[in-house]
Amino acid sequence: MLALSRQAKRRRSPCRAKVSINMAAVDVVVSNLVTLWRIPAVRRNFPRMFLVISVVGSILKELQFVPQTYFSSRRNFLNVYFVKVSWGWTLLLLTPFVLLSNTAFSRNAVFLGKRLLSVAVATAVWYACTTTFFYIEGVTGSCFQTDSMDVKTDRFASIAECKHAGFYWHGFDISGHSFILTYSALLIMEETASMASLKTASMSALPRVVLNLLYVALNLIVILWVWMFICTSVYFHDVSHKVVGTAAGLGAWYLTYRLWYLKPLSPGLPPQHQLREQKQLRLRSSIDPLHSQ
């Protein structure tokens, strides 16, 4: 029996060693990603990048400089199974990350509730914007028998009725893809910034592993969103539709994380930002004593 027990331990040891090596590799990836996002120029220029891509990509599309590829089809795998349900993917990964990462800072129910409220606010913003886009397309459009808009038909007053009949609805179709990919990527950037201040080494093994895996997955999703945003810019929609959609995503992010979340009556910023704001306040107070009064 003792010999069998020793043999079982020897068989398990390589598995444990392999898992340990894999987790160490994940730790290295997480460390590199945190270092990347801590570079001020990266965080500062990341939002601007979307507007630049939208404008440049739209120009390339109009000039027909980009050849047709697998990603120029709306039926490509990433568009169908990821972008079409992009908000679901964002929530699926971001919600447990926000809960787990903020629990490491504080287990206070009010604090955790406010941090989760930021995800709820983002969902409300997503719903309000996409609903508004659909409404604008409806009130500014008409139903046509062909995609070339040669023959107009007044038999159908709504987008759903028109498309159900096999016709084509043309209106001001603000790019929902441009909006949601921009907004989702910026939301993830903001909410994962707490990793720079989080001491994962002090966490127990399982929460640490789960948090690291979620963080890596969220960064992969950001890369995917940026890539599909590029594809949207060079293959789909009119210039104005994409620029307005991108501007809406940037505006939603700016109004929340750069304006409202700095106020007392708000979900507040992620812990990393709170620490930075407090340091800046203390610095201003030391320079100007009247500032603290």
Short mmCIF file of N, CA and C in Angstrom, two decimals, residues 2 12 33 52 61-62 76 88 108 113 149-150 152 155 160 164 176 194 205 221 227 232 247 250 259 269 272:
data_model
loop_
_atom_site.label_atom_id
_atom_site.label_comp_id
_atom_site.label_asym_id
_atom_site.label_seq_id
_atom_site.Cartn_x
_atom_site.Cartn_y
_atom_site.Cartn_z
N LEU A 2 1.96 1.22 0.79
CA LEU A 2 2.84 2.36 0.87
C LEU A 2 3.49 2.63 -0.48
N ARG A 12 1.27 12.36 -9.64
CA ARG A 12 0.63 13.67 -9.48
C ARG A 12 1.64 14.81 -9.55
N LEU A 33 1.16 43.16 -18.78
CA LEU A 33 -0.03 43.93 -19.16
C LEU A 33 -0.23 45.11 -18.22
N VAL A 52 -9.28 58.33 -34.46
CA VAL A 52 -8.34 58.32 -35.58
C VAL A 52 -8.61 57.15 -36.50
N LYS A 61 -11.93 53.31 -46.85
CA LYS A 61 -13.09 52.62 -47.42
C LYS A 61 -13.63 53.38 -48.62
N GLU A 62 -13.75 54.69 -48.49
CA GLU A 62 -14.28 55.50 -49.59
C GLU A 62 -13.37 55.46 -50.80
N ASN A 76 -18.65 36.72 -40.84
CA ASN A 76 -17.41 36.16 -40.31
C ASN A 76 -17.61 35.76 -38.85
N GLY A 88 -22.65 41.35 -24.03
CA GLY A 88 -22.75 40.16 -23.21
C GLY A 88 -21.38 39.64 -22.82
N ASN A 108 -16.46 46.04 2.34
CA ASN A 108 -17.59 46.87 2.72
C ASN A 108 -18.69 46.77 1.68
N GLY A 113 -21.04 47.68 -3.57
CA GLY A 113 -22.27 48.02 -4.29
C GLY A 113 -22.06 49.17 -5.26
N MET A 149 -32.08 51.87 -53.60
CA MET A 149 -33.06 52.94 -53.29
C MET A 149 -33.72 53.55 -54.53
N ASP A 150 -34.00 52.69 -55.52
CA ASP A 150 -34.64 53.17 -56.75
C ASP A 150 -36.15 53.35 -56.58
N LYS A 152 -39.30 53.43 -53.91
CA LYS A 152 -39.72 53.58 -52.53
C LYS A 152 -41.13 53.03 -52.35
N ARG A 155 -45.79 51.21 -47.91
CA ARG A 155 -46.64 50.21 -47.27
C ARG A 155 -46.17 49.84 -45.86
N ALA A 160 -38.78 46.96 -38.85
CA ALA A 160 -39.06 45.53 -38.72
C ALA A 160 -40.00 45.05 -39.83
N HIS A 164 -38.91 42.48 -42.76
CA HIS A 164 -39.64 41.21 -42.74
C HIS A 164 -40.26 40.91 -44.09
N GLY A 176 -23.80 51.10 -34.57
CA GLY A 176 -23.83 50.52 -33.24
C GLY A 176 -22.54 49.79 -32.91
N SER A 194 -7.44 48.97 -11.64
CA SER A 194 -7.17 48.66 -10.23
C SER A 194 -6.08 47.60 -10.07
N ALA A 205 -4.77 31.42 -3.10
CA ALA A 205 -4.42 30.87 -4.42
C ALA A 205 -5.56 30.95 -5.43
N ILE A 221 -10.05 40.45 -24.93
CA ILE A 221 -11.30 40.99 -25.47
C ILE A 221 -11.08 42.41 -26.00
N TRP A 227 -9.58 45.23 -32.98
CA TRP A 227 -9.46 44.66 -34.32
C TRP A 227 -10.79 44.74 -35.08
N THR A 232 -14.70 47.28 -38.92
CA THR A 232 -15.91 48.08 -39.12
C THR A 232 -15.58 49.37 -39.85
N ALA A 247 -18.05 58.76 -31.67
CA ALA A 247 -18.16 59.92 -30.78
C ALA A 247 -19.11 59.65 -29.62
N LEU A 250 -17.16 57.53 -27.11
CA LEU A 250 -16.20 58.38 -26.41
C LEU A 250 -16.91 59.33 -25.44
N LEU A 259 -16.05 62.89 -15.73
CA LEU A 259 -16.84 63.96 -15.13
C LEU A 259 -17.68 63.46 -13.94
N LEU A 269 -14.79 56.27 -8.90
CA LEU A 269 -13.77 55.68 -9.76
C LEU A 269 -13.22 54.39 -9.15
N GLN A 272 -7.74 52.39 -7.94
CA GLN A 272 -6.47 52.95 -8.38
C GLN A 272 -6.59 54.44 -8.64
#
